[in-house]
């Protein structure tokens, strides 16, 4: 089968499309024929090995798992003898976690694990990104904080995968949303429900008189020292990107002061908890709360181009790699 591998840390050019054996099926696993996977910021970190703290989990010199990718949508083509609740031909989506392996034509996922049957009306491309932007933003806004009606939420990087999800969820929970993105993406942010939009190129929102209950820095480009100036007394700064500076601020603010800095690698949660997140996000989709914006689609042969585009930091919503177009 074809698979994209990352033999060592580096720029997008380290990615190689190669032929590898099809994975062996365990008794408690599904063999899934991959339809679509997201090309996400998390994939950039795995490929580049940055921040370096991540290498403690991923591998010091090179990735332990040389086939990247965690989120997926696909079709069940074989089942282990102990698997219950699934059938051949089922359309499924979910997350492999630290097992990785979804940048391939086939992969295996454990049952029980983070895998659900897809609603009939959910396209493969949209389903594949549920465990990226939607699930991460759900975790940050409802678990790391308890977002509620009337909260002032500033989203930095509001036009990306996490940002577009966060706008919609925050509005559903009654928050007042201020979206920070480039001017060309203001229309997208407003169409998803943002109450206000800020062009980061024209306005220094960290030196304003306005204060916020929550700052969700989806791209990890703000520093907590600067952000806390515009946080309310008990405000919280959230970031899915762990830097050494943020790590130190998390330790300090956990003990001192009312303003907090928080980080979590959502995908590192245990499978039962991640499955709860995915089920909750799926319910929001069924309620009509969540729409998924797909910016670009790439074939496996163009994975270097896909990583290069995502790494530039200007994607609108989600980028996916289509693996099977049947």
PDB file of C-alpha atoms in Angstrom:
ATOM      1  CA  UNK A   1       0.000   0.000   0.000  1.00  0.00           C
ATOM      2  CA  UNK A   2       1.014   3.646  -0.362  1.00  0.00           C
ATOM      3  CA  UNK A   3       1.904   5.654   2.711  1.00  0.00           C
ATOM      4  CA  UNK A   4       3.556   8.946   3.555  1.00  0.00           C
ATOM      5  CA  UNK A   5       6.475   8.543   5.942  1.00  0.00           C
ATOM      6  CA  UNK A   6       8.561  10.996   7.934  1.00  0.00           C
ATOM      7  CA  UNK A   7      11.977   9.310   8.340  1.00  0.00           C
ATOM      8  CA  UNK A   8      13.429  12.221  10.311  1.00  0.00           C
ATOM      9  CA  UNK A   9      12.568  15.655  11.639  1.00  0.00           C
ATOM     10  CA  UNK A  10      12.773  18.551   9.232  1.00  0.00           C
ATOM     11  CA  UNK A  11      11.092  20.728   6.620  1.00  0.00           C
ATOM     12  CA  UNK A  12       8.155  19.480   4.485  1.00  0.00           C
ATOM     13  CA  UNK A  13      10.613  17.966   1.997  1.00  0.00           C
ATOM     14  CA  UNK A  14      11.462  15.179   4.480  1.00  0.00           C
ATOM     15  CA  UNK A  15       8.058  13.620   3.764  1.00  0.00           C
ATOM     16  CA  UNK A  16       8.224  10.686   1.335  1.00  0.00           C
ATOM     17  CA  UNK A  17       5.489   8.735  -0.460  1.00  0.00           C
ATOM     18  CA  UNK A  18       6.517   5.065  -0.405  1.00  0.00           C
ATOM     19  CA  UNK A  19       5.149   1.534  -0.588  1.00  0.00           C
ATOM     20  CA  UNK A  20       4.864  -0.304   2.729  1.00  0.00           C
ATOM     21  CA  UNK A  21       3.167  -3.531   3.855  1.00  0.00           C
ATOM     22  CA  UNK A  22      -0.488  -3.327   4.805  1.00  0.00           C
ATOM     23  CA  UNK A  23      -0.814  -3.336   8.619  1.00  0.00           C
ATOM     24  CA  UNK A  24      -1.637  -6.612  10.348  1.00  0.00           C
ATOM     25  CA  UNK A  25      -5.032  -6.806  11.986  1.00  0.00           C
ATOM     26  CA  UNK A  26      -5.238  -7.576  15.712  1.00  0.00           C
ATOM     27  CA  UNK A  27      -8.189  -9.361  17.342  1.00  0.00           C
ATOM     28  CA  UNK A  28      -9.530  -6.092  18.830  1.00  0.00           C
ATOM     29  CA  UNK A  29      -8.936  -3.887  15.786  1.00  0.00           C
ATOM     30  CA  UNK A  30     -10.609  -2.595  12.655  1.00  0.00           C
ATOM     31  CA  UNK A  31      -8.762  -2.426   9.355  1.00  0.00           C
ATOM     32  CA  UNK A  32      -9.842   0.836   7.771  1.00  0.00           C
ATOM     33  CA  UNK A  33      -9.467   1.917   4.160  1.00  0.00           C
ATOM     34  CA  UNK A  34      -8.614   5.587   4.478  1.00  0.00           C
ATOM     35  CA  UNK A  35     -10.767   8.138   2.676  1.00  0.00           C
ATOM     36  CA  UNK A  36      -9.554  11.465   4.053  1.00  0.00           C
ATOM     37  CA  UNK A  37      -7.240  12.851   6.750  1.00  0.00           C
ATOM     38  CA  UNK A  38      -6.632  16.430   7.890  1.00  0.00           C
ATOM     39  CA  UNK A  39      -3.295  18.129   7.323  1.00  0.00           C
ATOM     40  CA  UNK A  40      -3.112  19.999  10.603  1.00  0.00           C
ATOM     41  CA  UNK A  41      -0.808  22.175  12.666  1.00  0.00           C
ATOM     42  CA  UNK A  42      -0.240  19.161  14.917  1.00  0.00           C
ATOM     43  CA  UNK A  43       1.156  17.289  11.907  1.00  0.00           C
ATOM     44  CA  UNK A  44       3.608  20.149  11.382  1.00  0.00           C
ATOM     45  CA  UNK A  45       4.887  19.767  14.938  1.00  0.00           C
ATOM     46  CA  UNK A  46       5.358  16.013  14.510  1.00  0.00           C
ATOM     47  CA  UNK A  47       7.233  16.426  11.234  1.00  0.00           C
ATOM     48  CA  UNK A  48       9.444  19.271  12.470  1.00  0.00           C
ATOM     49  CA  UNK A  49       9.944  17.911  15.990  1.00  0.00           C
ATOM     50  CA  UNK A  50       9.139  21.329  17.447  1.00  0.00           C
ATOM     51  CA  UNK A  51       8.678  22.439  20.124  1.00  0.00           C
ATOM     52  CA  UNK A  52      11.539  20.264  21.307  1.00  0.00           C
ATOM     53  CA  UNK A  53       9.656  19.305  24.471  1.00  0.00           C
ATOM     54  CA  UNK A  54       7.427  17.195  22.243  1.00  0.00           C
ATOM     55  CA  UNK A  55      10.316  14.927  21.315  1.00  0.00           C
ATOM     56  CA  UNK A  56      10.164  13.438  24.794  1.00  0.00           C
ATOM     57  CA  UNK A  57       6.958  11.737  23.632  1.00  0.00           C
ATOM     58  CA  UNK A  58       7.516  11.525  19.869  1.00  0.00           C
ATOM     59  CA  UNK A  59      11.145  10.359  19.744  1.00  0.00           C
ATOM     60  CA  UNK A  60      14.394  12.182  20.500  1.00  0.00           C
ATOM     61  CA  UNK A  61      16.199  11.844  17.146  1.00  0.00           C
ATOM     62  CA  UNK A  62      13.367  10.855  14.823  1.00  0.00           C
ATOM     63  CA  UNK A  63       9.654  10.075  15.170  1.00  0.00           C
ATOM     64  CA  UNK A  64       8.988   6.701  16.744  1.00  0.00           C
ATOM     65  CA  UNK A  65       5.978   6.382  14.442  1.00  0.00           C
ATOM     66  CA  UNK A  66       7.226   7.091  10.927  1.00  0.00           C
ATOM     67  CA  UNK A  67       3.736   7.216   9.352  1.00  0.00           C
ATOM     68  CA  UNK A  68       2.122  10.415  10.657  1.00  0.00           C
ATOM     69  CA  UNK A  69      -1.554  11.288  10.938  1.00  0.00           C
ATOM     70  CA  UNK A  70      -4.020  10.700  13.760  1.00  0.00           C
ATOM     71  CA  UNK A  71      -7.465  11.885  12.609  1.00  0.00           C
ATOM     72  CA  UNK A  72      -9.303   9.991   9.882  1.00  0.00           C
ATOM     73  CA  UNK A  73     -12.418   9.029   8.007  1.00  0.00           C
ATOM     74  CA  UNK A  74     -12.711   5.774   6.116  1.00  0.00           C
ATOM     75  CA  UNK A  75     -14.436   2.463   5.494  1.00  0.00           C
ATOM     76  CA  UNK A  76     -14.122  -0.747   7.514  1.00  0.00           C
ATOM     77  CA  UNK A  77     -12.681  -3.485   5.277  1.00  0.00           C
ATOM     78  CA  UNK A  78     -11.795  -6.120   7.901  1.00  0.00           C
ATOM     79  CA  UNK A  79     -12.505  -6.812  11.576  1.00  0.00           C
ATOM     80  CA  UNK A  80     -10.710  -8.698  14.329  1.00  0.00           C
ATOM     81  CA  UNK A  81     -12.569 -11.679  15.796  1.00  0.00           C
ATOM     82  CA  UNK A  82     -13.136  -9.867  19.114  1.00  0.00           C
ATOM     83  CA  UNK A  83     -14.648  -6.720  17.600  1.00  0.00           C
ATOM     84  CA  UNK A  84     -18.302  -5.990  18.322  1.00  0.00           C
ATOM     85  CA  UNK A  85     -20.554  -3.169  17.147  1.00  0.00           C
ATOM     86  CA  UNK A  86     -19.014  -2.713  13.694  1.00  0.00           C
ATOM     87  CA  UNK A  87     -19.547  -4.371  10.317  1.00  0.00           C
ATOM     88  CA  UNK A  88     -17.747  -4.548   7.009  1.00  0.00           C
ATOM     89  CA  UNK A  89     -18.501  -1.477   4.940  1.00  0.00           C
ATOM     90  CA  UNK A  90     -19.221   0.805   7.895  1.00  0.00           C
ATOM     91  CA  UNK A  91     -18.272   4.436   7.334  1.00  0.00           C
ATOM     92  CA  UNK A  92     -16.192   5.469  10.345  1.00  0.00           C
ATOM     93  CA  UNK A  93     -14.225   8.416  11.680  1.00  0.00           C
ATOM     94  CA  UNK A  94     -12.107   9.123  14.713  1.00  0.00           C
ATOM     95  CA  UNK A  95      -8.585   9.292  16.076  1.00  0.00           C
ATOM     96  CA  UNK A  96      -5.652   6.874  16.392  1.00  0.00           C
ATOM     97  CA  UNK A  97      -3.766   9.043  18.927  1.00  0.00           C
ATOM     98  CA  UNK A  98      -0.124   8.179  19.586  1.00  0.00           C
ATOM     99  CA  UNK A  99      -0.527   5.127  17.367  1.00  0.00           C
ATOM    100  CA  UNK A 100      -0.524   7.586  14.397  1.00  0.00           C
ATOM    101  CA  UNK A 101      -0.515   5.890  10.955  1.00  0.00           C
ATOM    102  CA  UNK A 102      -3.397   7.520   9.072  1.00  0.00           C
ATOM    103  CA  UNK A 103      -1.265   9.027   6.271  1.00  0.00           C
ATOM    104  CA  UNK A 104      -1.709   5.702   4.490  1.00  0.00           C
ATOM    105  CA  UNK A 105      -4.150   3.820   2.294  1.00  0.00           C
ATOM    106  CA  UNK A 106      -4.957   1.478   5.194  1.00  0.00           C
ATOM    107  CA  UNK A 107      -4.490   1.591   8.970  1.00  0.00           C
ATOM    108  CA  UNK A 108      -5.784  -0.203  12.064  1.00  0.00           C
ATOM    109  CA  UNK A 109      -7.640   1.258  15.032  1.00  0.00           C
ATOM    110  CA  UNK A 110      -8.499  -0.470  18.305  1.00  0.00           C
ATOM    111  CA  UNK A 111     -12.054  -1.167  19.482  1.00  0.00           C
ATOM    112  CA  UNK A 112     -13.089   0.176  21.873  1.00  0.00           C
ATOM    113  CA  UNK A 113     -11.215   3.304  20.943  1.00  0.00           C
ATOM    114  CA  UNK A 114     -11.837   6.717  19.457  1.00  0.00           C
ATOM    115  CA  UNK A 115     -13.856   5.527  16.480  1.00  0.00           C
ATOM    116  CA  UNK A 116     -17.514   6.156  15.645  1.00  0.00           C
ATOM    117  CA  UNK A 117     -19.853   5.374  12.788  1.00  0.00           C
ATOM    118  CA  UNK A 118     -20.451   8.385  10.550  1.00  0.00           C
ATOM    119  CA  UNK A 119     -23.887   9.921   9.998  1.00  0.00           C
ATOM    120  CA  UNK A 120     -25.112   9.281   6.449  1.00  0.00           C
ATOM    121  CA  UNK A 121     -25.144  12.994   5.612  1.00  0.00           C
ATOM    122  CA  UNK A 122     -21.584  13.673   6.811  1.00  0.00           C
ATOM    123  CA  UNK A 123     -19.019  13.788   3.955  1.00  0.00           C
ATOM    124  CA  UNK A 124     -15.705  12.001   4.431  1.00  0.00           C
ATOM    125  CA  UNK A 125     -13.649  15.208   4.138  1.00  0.00           C
ATOM    126  CA  UNK A 126     -15.616  16.947   6.867  1.00  0.00           C
ATOM    127  CA  UNK A 127     -15.675  13.895   9.136  1.00  0.00           C
ATOM    128  CA  UNK A 128     -11.907  13.496   8.992  1.00  0.00           C
ATOM    129  CA  UNK A 129     -11.287  16.853  10.674  1.00  0.00           C
ATOM    130  CA  UNK A 130     -13.704  16.403  13.586  1.00  0.00           C
ATOM    131  CA  UNK A 131     -10.926  15.153  15.870  1.00  0.00           C
ATOM    132  CA  UNK A 132      -8.749  18.124  14.968  1.00  0.00           C
ATOM    133  CA  UNK A 133     -10.304  21.591  15.195  1.00  0.00           C
ATOM    134  CA  UNK A 134     -13.742  20.676  16.514  1.00  0.00           C
ATOM    135  CA  UNK A 135     -12.645  18.308  19.272  1.00  0.00           C
ATOM    136  CA  UNK A 136      -9.716  20.462  20.382  1.00  0.00           C
ATOM    137  CA  UNK A 137     -11.796  23.625  20.626  1.00  0.00           C
ATOM    138  CA  UNK A 138     -14.558  21.745  22.449  1.00  0.00           C
ATOM    139  CA  UNK A 139     -12.005  20.569  25.004  1.00  0.00           C
ATOM    140  CA  UNK A 140     -10.489  24.014  25.469  1.00  0.00           C
ATOM    141  CA  UNK A 141     -13.772  25.909  25.772  1.00  0.00           C
ATOM    142  CA  UNK A 142     -15.758  23.455  27.885  1.00  0.00           C
ATOM    143  CA  UNK A 143     -13.135  21.541  29.888  1.00  0.00           C
ATOM    144  CA  UNK A 144     -10.116  23.831  30.389  1.00  0.00           C
ATOM    145  CA  UNK A 145     -12.599  26.673  30.960  1.00  0.00           C
ATOM    146  CA  UNK A 146     -16.351  26.631  31.320  1.00  0.00           C
ATOM    147  CA  UNK A 147     -17.391  29.139  28.702  1.00  0.00           C
ATOM    148  CA  UNK A 148     -20.777  30.664  29.447  1.00  0.00           C
ATOM    149  CA  UNK A 149     -23.290  33.263  28.391  1.00  0.00           C
ATOM    150  CA  UNK A 150     -21.865  36.768  28.418  1.00  0.00           C
ATOM    151  CA  UNK A 151     -18.188  35.786  28.450  1.00  0.00           C
ATOM    152  CA  UNK A 152     -15.926  38.012  26.374  1.00  0.00           C
ATOM    153  CA  UNK A 153     -13.859  35.614  24.250  1.00  0.00           C
ATOM    154  CA  UNK A 154     -11.013  36.771  22.023  1.00  0.00           C
ATOM    155  CA  UNK A 155      -9.857  34.188  19.477  1.00  0.00           C
ATOM    156  CA  UNK A 156      -6.427  34.777  17.948  1.00  0.00           C
ATOM    157  CA  UNK A 157      -6.139  32.903  14.655  1.00  0.00           C
ATOM    158  CA  UNK A 158      -9.899  32.836  14.236  1.00  0.00           C
ATOM    159  CA  UNK A 159      -9.893  31.730  10.586  1.00  0.00           C
ATOM    160  CA  UNK A 160      -8.003  28.456  11.052  1.00  0.00           C
ATOM    161  CA  UNK A 161      -9.305  24.993  11.942  1.00  0.00           C
ATOM    162  CA  UNK A 162      -9.462  25.635  15.692  1.00  0.00           C
ATOM    163  CA  UNK A 163     -10.641  29.214  15.325  1.00  0.00           C
ATOM    164  CA  UNK A 164     -13.554  28.524  12.985  1.00  0.00           C
ATOM    165  CA  UNK A 165     -14.742  25.775  15.329  1.00  0.00           C
ATOM    166  CA  UNK A 166     -14.329  27.958  18.412  1.00  0.00           C
ATOM    167  CA  UNK A 167     -16.384  30.829  16.972  1.00  0.00           C
ATOM    168  CA  UNK A 168     -19.368  28.564  16.392  1.00  0.00           C
ATOM    169  CA  UNK A 169     -19.174  26.753  19.719  1.00  0.00           C
ATOM    170  CA  UNK A 170     -18.675  29.936  21.720  1.00  0.00           C
ATOM    171  CA  UNK A 171     -21.720  31.538  20.107  1.00  0.00           C
ATOM    172  CA  UNK A 172     -23.746  28.410  20.869  1.00  0.00           C
ATOM    173  CA  UNK A 173     -22.818  28.746  24.549  1.00  0.00           C
ATOM    174  CA  UNK A 174     -23.725  32.439  24.569  1.00  0.00           C
ATOM    175  CA  UNK A 175     -20.326  34.133  24.562  1.00  0.00           C
ATOM    176  CA  UNK A 176     -19.473  37.430  22.882  1.00  0.00           C
ATOM    177  CA  UNK A 177     -16.823  36.540  20.292  1.00  0.00           C
ATOM    178  CA  UNK A 178     -14.055  38.817  19.077  1.00  0.00           C
ATOM    179  CA  UNK A 179     -12.225  37.217  16.140  1.00  0.00           C
ATOM    180  CA  UNK A 180      -8.645  38.179  15.314  1.00  0.00           C
ATOM    181  CA  UNK A 181      -7.605  37.389  11.732  1.00  0.00           C
ATOM    182  CA  UNK A 182      -6.478  39.064   8.534  1.00  0.00           C
ATOM    183  CA  UNK A 183      -8.903  41.406   6.815  1.00  0.00           C
ATOM    184  CA  UNK A 184      -9.514  38.961   3.947  1.00  0.00           C
ATOM    185  CA  UNK A 185     -10.940  36.472   6.482  1.00  0.00           C
ATOM    186  CA  UNK A 186     -13.297  38.886   8.238  1.00  0.00           C
ATOM    187  CA  UNK A 187     -16.225  37.746   6.108  1.00  0.00           C
ATOM    188  CA  UNK A 188     -15.627  34.101   7.031  1.00  0.00           C
ATOM    189  CA  UNK A 189     -15.404  34.928  10.748  1.00  0.00           C
ATOM    190  CA  UNK A 190     -18.614  36.974  10.664  1.00  0.00           C
ATOM    191  CA  UNK A 191     -20.450  34.285   8.678  1.00  0.00           C
ATOM    192  CA  UNK A 192     -19.660  31.815  11.479  1.00  0.00           C
ATOM    193  CA  UNK A 193     -21.043  34.150  14.143  1.00  0.00           C
ATOM    194  CA  UNK A 194     -18.230  36.445  15.315  1.00  0.00           C
ATOM    195  CA  UNK A 195     -19.613  39.601  16.957  1.00  0.00           C
ATOM    196  CA  UNK A 196     -16.487  41.658  16.278  1.00  0.00           C
ATOM    197  CA  UNK A 197     -13.462  41.202  14.034  1.00  0.00           C
ATOM    198  CA  UNK A 198      -9.967  42.650  14.422  1.00  0.00           C
ATOM    199  CA  UNK A 199      -7.314  42.868  11.726  1.00  0.00           C
ATOM    200  CA  UNK A 200      -4.128  42.016  13.616  1.00  0.00           C
ATOM    201  CA  UNK A 201      -2.106  43.916  11.012  1.00  0.00           C
ATOM    202  CA  UNK A 202      -3.885  47.187  11.765  1.00  0.00           C
ATOM    203  CA  UNK A 203      -4.872  47.029  15.428  1.00  0.00           C
ATOM    204  CA  UNK A 204      -2.752  46.229  18.486  1.00  0.00           C
ATOM    205  CA  UNK A 205      -5.431  44.476  20.500  1.00  0.00           C
ATOM    206  CA  UNK A 206      -2.966  43.719  23.315  1.00  0.00           C
ATOM    207  CA  UNK A 207      -2.632  47.433  24.044  1.00  0.00           C
ATOM    208  CA  UNK A 208      -6.298  48.385  24.221  1.00  0.00           C
ATOM    209  CA  UNK A 209      -8.563  49.270  27.112  1.00  0.00           C
ATOM    210  CA  UNK A 210     -10.901  46.363  26.433  1.00  0.00           C
ATOM    211  CA  UNK A 211     -10.522  43.276  28.615  1.00  0.00           C
ATOM    212  CA  UNK A 212     -11.517  39.678  28.052  1.00  0.00           C
ATOM    213  CA  UNK A 213     -12.605  36.713  30.152  1.00  0.00           C
ATOM    214  CA  UNK A 214     -10.829  34.270  27.842  1.00  0.00           C
ATOM    215  CA  UNK A 215      -8.112  34.615  25.224  1.00  0.00           C
ATOM    216  CA  UNK A 216      -7.895  31.533  23.007  1.00  0.00           C
ATOM    217  CA  UNK A 217      -4.617  31.760  21.112  1.00  0.00           C
ATOM    218  CA  UNK A 218      -5.208  29.003  18.559  1.00  0.00           C
ATOM    219  CA  UNK A 219      -1.886  29.615  16.796  1.00  0.00           C
ATOM    220  CA  UNK A 220       0.287  30.032  19.885  1.00  0.00           C
ATOM    221  CA  UNK A 221       1.821  33.323  18.759  1.00  0.00           C
ATOM    222  CA  UNK A 222       0.940  35.500  21.749  1.00  0.00           C
ATOM    223  CA  UNK A 223       2.936  35.601  24.949  1.00  0.00           C
ATOM    224  CA  UNK A 224       1.080  35.292  28.217  1.00  0.00           C
ATOM    225  CA  UNK A 225       2.975  38.243  29.714  1.00  0.00           C
ATOM    226  CA  UNK A 226       1.493  40.470  27.007  1.00  0.00           C
ATOM    227  CA  UNK A 227      -1.921  38.818  26.883  1.00  0.00           C
ATOM    228  CA  UNK A 228      -2.575  39.073  30.617  1.00  0.00           C
ATOM    229  CA  UNK A 229      -2.674  42.882  30.343  1.00  0.00           C
ATOM    230  CA  UNK A 230      -6.034  42.578  28.588  1.00  0.00           C
ATOM    231  CA  UNK A 231      -7.373  39.689  30.666  1.00  0.00           C
ATOM    232  CA  UNK A 232      -9.943  40.384  33.335  1.00  0.00           C
ATOM    233  CA  UNK A 233      -8.959  39.749  36.944  1.00  0.00           C
ATOM    234  CA  UNK A 234      -9.890  36.054  36.785  1.00  0.00           C
ATOM    235  CA  UNK A 235      -9.260  35.714  33.046  1.00  0.00           C
ATOM    236  CA  UNK A 236      -7.697  32.712  31.330  1.00  0.00           C
ATOM    237  CA  UNK A 237      -5.215  32.483  28.457  1.00  0.00           C
ATOM    238  CA  UNK A 238      -5.500  29.254  26.446  1.00  0.00           C
ATOM    239  CA  UNK A 239      -3.037  27.880  23.906  1.00  0.00           C
ATOM    240  CA  UNK A 240      -2.711  24.496  22.151  1.00  0.00           C
ATOM    241  CA  UNK A 241       0.960  25.263  21.413  1.00  0.00           C
ATOM    242  CA  UNK A 242       3.376  24.514  24.246  1.00  0.00           C
ATOM    243  CA  UNK A 243       6.505  26.642  24.461  1.00  0.00           C
ATOM    244  CA  UNK A 244       9.029  26.720  27.274  1.00  0.00           C
ATOM    245  CA  UNK A 245       7.804  30.193  28.240  1.00  0.00           C
ATOM    246  CA  UNK A 246       4.201  29.040  28.438  1.00  0.00           C
ATOM    247  CA  UNK A 247       5.253  25.991  30.452  1.00  0.00           C
ATOM    248  CA  UNK A 248       6.876  28.262  33.057  1.00  0.00           C
ATOM    249  CA  UNK A 249       3.847  30.589  33.127  1.00  0.00           C
ATOM    250  CA  UNK A 250       1.517  27.635  33.658  1.00  0.00           C
ATOM    251  CA  UNK A 251       3.508  26.620  36.725  1.00  0.00           C
ATOM    252  CA  UNK A 252       3.627  30.165  38.105  1.00  0.00           C
ATOM    253  CA  UNK A 253      -0.049  30.982  37.515  1.00  0.00           C
ATOM    254  CA  UNK A 254      -1.189  27.668  38.970  1.00  0.00           C
ATOM    255  CA  UNK A 255       0.097  28.971  42.324  1.00  0.00           C
ATOM    256  CA  UNK A 256       0.096  32.763  42.100  1.00  0.00           C
ATOM    257  CA  UNK A 257      -2.432  35.264  40.791  1.00  0.00           C
ATOM    258  CA  UNK A 258      -5.979  34.918  39.495  1.00  0.00           C
ATOM    259  CA  UNK A 259      -5.137  35.169  35.787  1.00  0.00           C
ATOM    260  CA  UNK A 260      -4.226  31.723  34.472  1.00  0.00           C
ATOM    261  CA  UNK A 261      -2.242  30.325  31.543  1.00  0.00           C
ATOM    262  CA  UNK A 262      -3.395  26.915  30.332  1.00  0.00           C
ATOM    263  CA  UNK A 263      -2.263  24.394  27.742  1.00  0.00           C
ATOM    264  CA  UNK A 264      -3.326  20.873  26.928  1.00  0.00           C
ATOM    265  CA  UNK A 265      -2.488  18.445  24.141  1.00  0.00           C
ATOM    266  CA  UNK A 266      -6.033  17.261  23.532  1.00  0.00           C
ATOM    267  CA  UNK A 267      -4.916  14.171  21.671  1.00  0.00           C
ATOM    268  CA  UNK A 268      -2.984  12.982  24.733  1.00  0.00           C
ATOM    269  CA  UNK A 269      -6.199  12.408  26.681  1.00  0.00           C
ATOM    270  CA  UNK A 270      -7.161   8.784  27.252  1.00  0.00           C
ATOM    271  CA  UNK A 271      -9.363   7.212  24.547  1.00  0.00           C
ATOM    272  CA  UNK A 272     -12.579   7.062  26.629  1.00  0.00           C
ATOM    273  CA  UNK A 273     -12.361  10.811  27.323  1.00  0.00           C
ATOM    274  CA  UNK A 274     -11.506  11.639  23.719  1.00  0.00           C
ATOM    275  CA  UNK A 275     -14.458   9.557  22.583  1.00  0.00           C
ATOM    276  CA  UNK A 276     -16.711  11.591  24.907  1.00  0.00           C
ATOM    277  CA  UNK A 277     -15.416  14.776  23.261  1.00  0.00           C
ATOM    278  CA  UNK A 278     -16.074  13.389  19.779  1.00  0.00           C
ATOM    279  CA  UNK A 279     -19.605  12.282  20.702  1.00  0.00           C
ATOM    280  CA  UNK A 280     -20.330  15.749  22.112  1.00  0.00           C
ATOM    281  CA  UNK A 281     -19.006  17.423  18.960  1.00  0.00           C
ATOM    282  CA  UNK A 282     -21.069  15.092  16.790  1.00  0.00           C
ATOM    283  CA  UNK A 283     -24.183  16.109  18.735  1.00  0.00           C
ATOM    284  CA  UNK A 284     -23.405  19.781  18.069  1.00  0.00           C
ATOM    285  CA  UNK A 285     -23.101  18.937  14.363  1.00  0.00           C
ATOM    286  CA  UNK A 286     -26.477  17.151  14.406  1.00  0.00           C
ATOM    287  CA  UNK A 287     -28.018  20.206  16.105  1.00  0.00           C
ATOM    288  CA  UNK A 288     -26.796  22.382  13.252  1.00  0.00           C
ATOM    289  CA  UNK A 289     -24.309  24.259  15.460  1.00  0.00           C
ATOM    290  CA  UNK A 290     -21.138  23.259  13.599  1.00  0.00           C
ATOM    291  CA  UNK A 291     -20.169  23.778   9.995  1.00  0.00           C
ATOM    292  CA  UNK A 292     -16.803  22.643   8.669  1.00  0.00           C
ATOM    293  CA  UNK A 293     -14.936  24.871   6.238  1.00  0.00           C
ATOM    294  CA  UNK A 294     -12.560  23.025   3.898  1.00  0.00           C
ATOM    295  CA  UNK A 295      -9.942  25.331   2.402  1.00  0.00           C
ATOM    296  CA  UNK A 296      -7.954  22.979   0.169  1.00  0.00           C
ATOM    297  CA  UNK A 297      -7.725  19.298  -0.741  1.00  0.00           C
ATOM    298  CA  UNK A 298      -4.515  17.523  -1.749  1.00  0.00           C
ATOM    299  CA  UNK A 299      -3.682  14.105  -3.133  1.00  0.00           C
ATOM    300  CA  UNK A 300      -1.060  11.978  -1.352  1.00  0.00           C
ATOM    301  CA  UNK A 301       1.411  12.782  -4.134  1.00  0.00           C
ATOM    302  CA  UNK A 302       1.253  16.461  -3.133  1.00  0.00           C
ATOM    303  CA  UNK A 303       1.753  16.076   0.612  1.00  0.00           C
ATOM    304  CA  UNK A 304       4.900  18.250   0.602  1.00  0.00           C
ATOM    305  CA  UNK A 305       2.901  21.056  -1.007  1.00  0.00           C
ATOM    306  CA  UNK A 306       0.129  20.548   1.554  1.00  0.00           C
ATOM    307  CA  UNK A 307       2.523  20.819   4.516  1.00  0.00           C
ATOM    308  CA  UNK A 308       4.196  23.856   2.973  1.00  0.00           C
ATOM    309  CA  UNK A 309       0.839  25.608   2.619  1.00  0.00           C
ATOM    310  CA  UNK A 310      -0.340  24.809   6.164  1.00  0.00           C
ATOM    311  CA  UNK A 311       3.009  25.821   7.654  1.00  0.00           C
ATOM    312  CA  UNK A 312       2.647  29.292   6.126  1.00  0.00           C
ATOM    313  CA  UNK A 313      -0.162  29.863   8.621  1.00  0.00           C
ATOM    314  CA  UNK A 314      -2.752  31.350   6.266  1.00  0.00           C
ATOM    315  CA  UNK A 315      -5.222  28.508   5.777  1.00  0.00           C
ATOM    316  CA  UNK A 316      -8.948  29.197   6.051  1.00  0.00           C
ATOM    317  CA  UNK A 317     -10.515  26.452   8.113  1.00  0.00           C
ATOM    318  CA  UNK A 318      -9.191  22.996   7.277  1.00  0.00           C
ATOM    319  CA  UNK A 319      -6.856  21.373   4.774  1.00  0.00           C
ATOM    320  CA  UNK A 320      -7.325  17.680   3.986  1.00  0.00           C
ATOM    321  CA  UNK A 321      -5.487  14.958   2.132  1.00  0.00           C
ATOM    322  CA  UNK A 322      -7.822  12.801   0.055  1.00  0.00           C
ATOM    323  CA  UNK A 323      -6.556   9.243  -0.023  1.00  0.00           C
ATOM    324  CA  UNK A 324      -9.381   7.380  -1.730  1.00  0.00           C
ATOM    325  CA  UNK A 325     -11.747   9.195  -4.117  1.00  0.00           C
ATOM    326  CA  UNK A 326     -14.033   6.229  -4.809  1.00  0.00           C
TER     327      UNK A 326
END
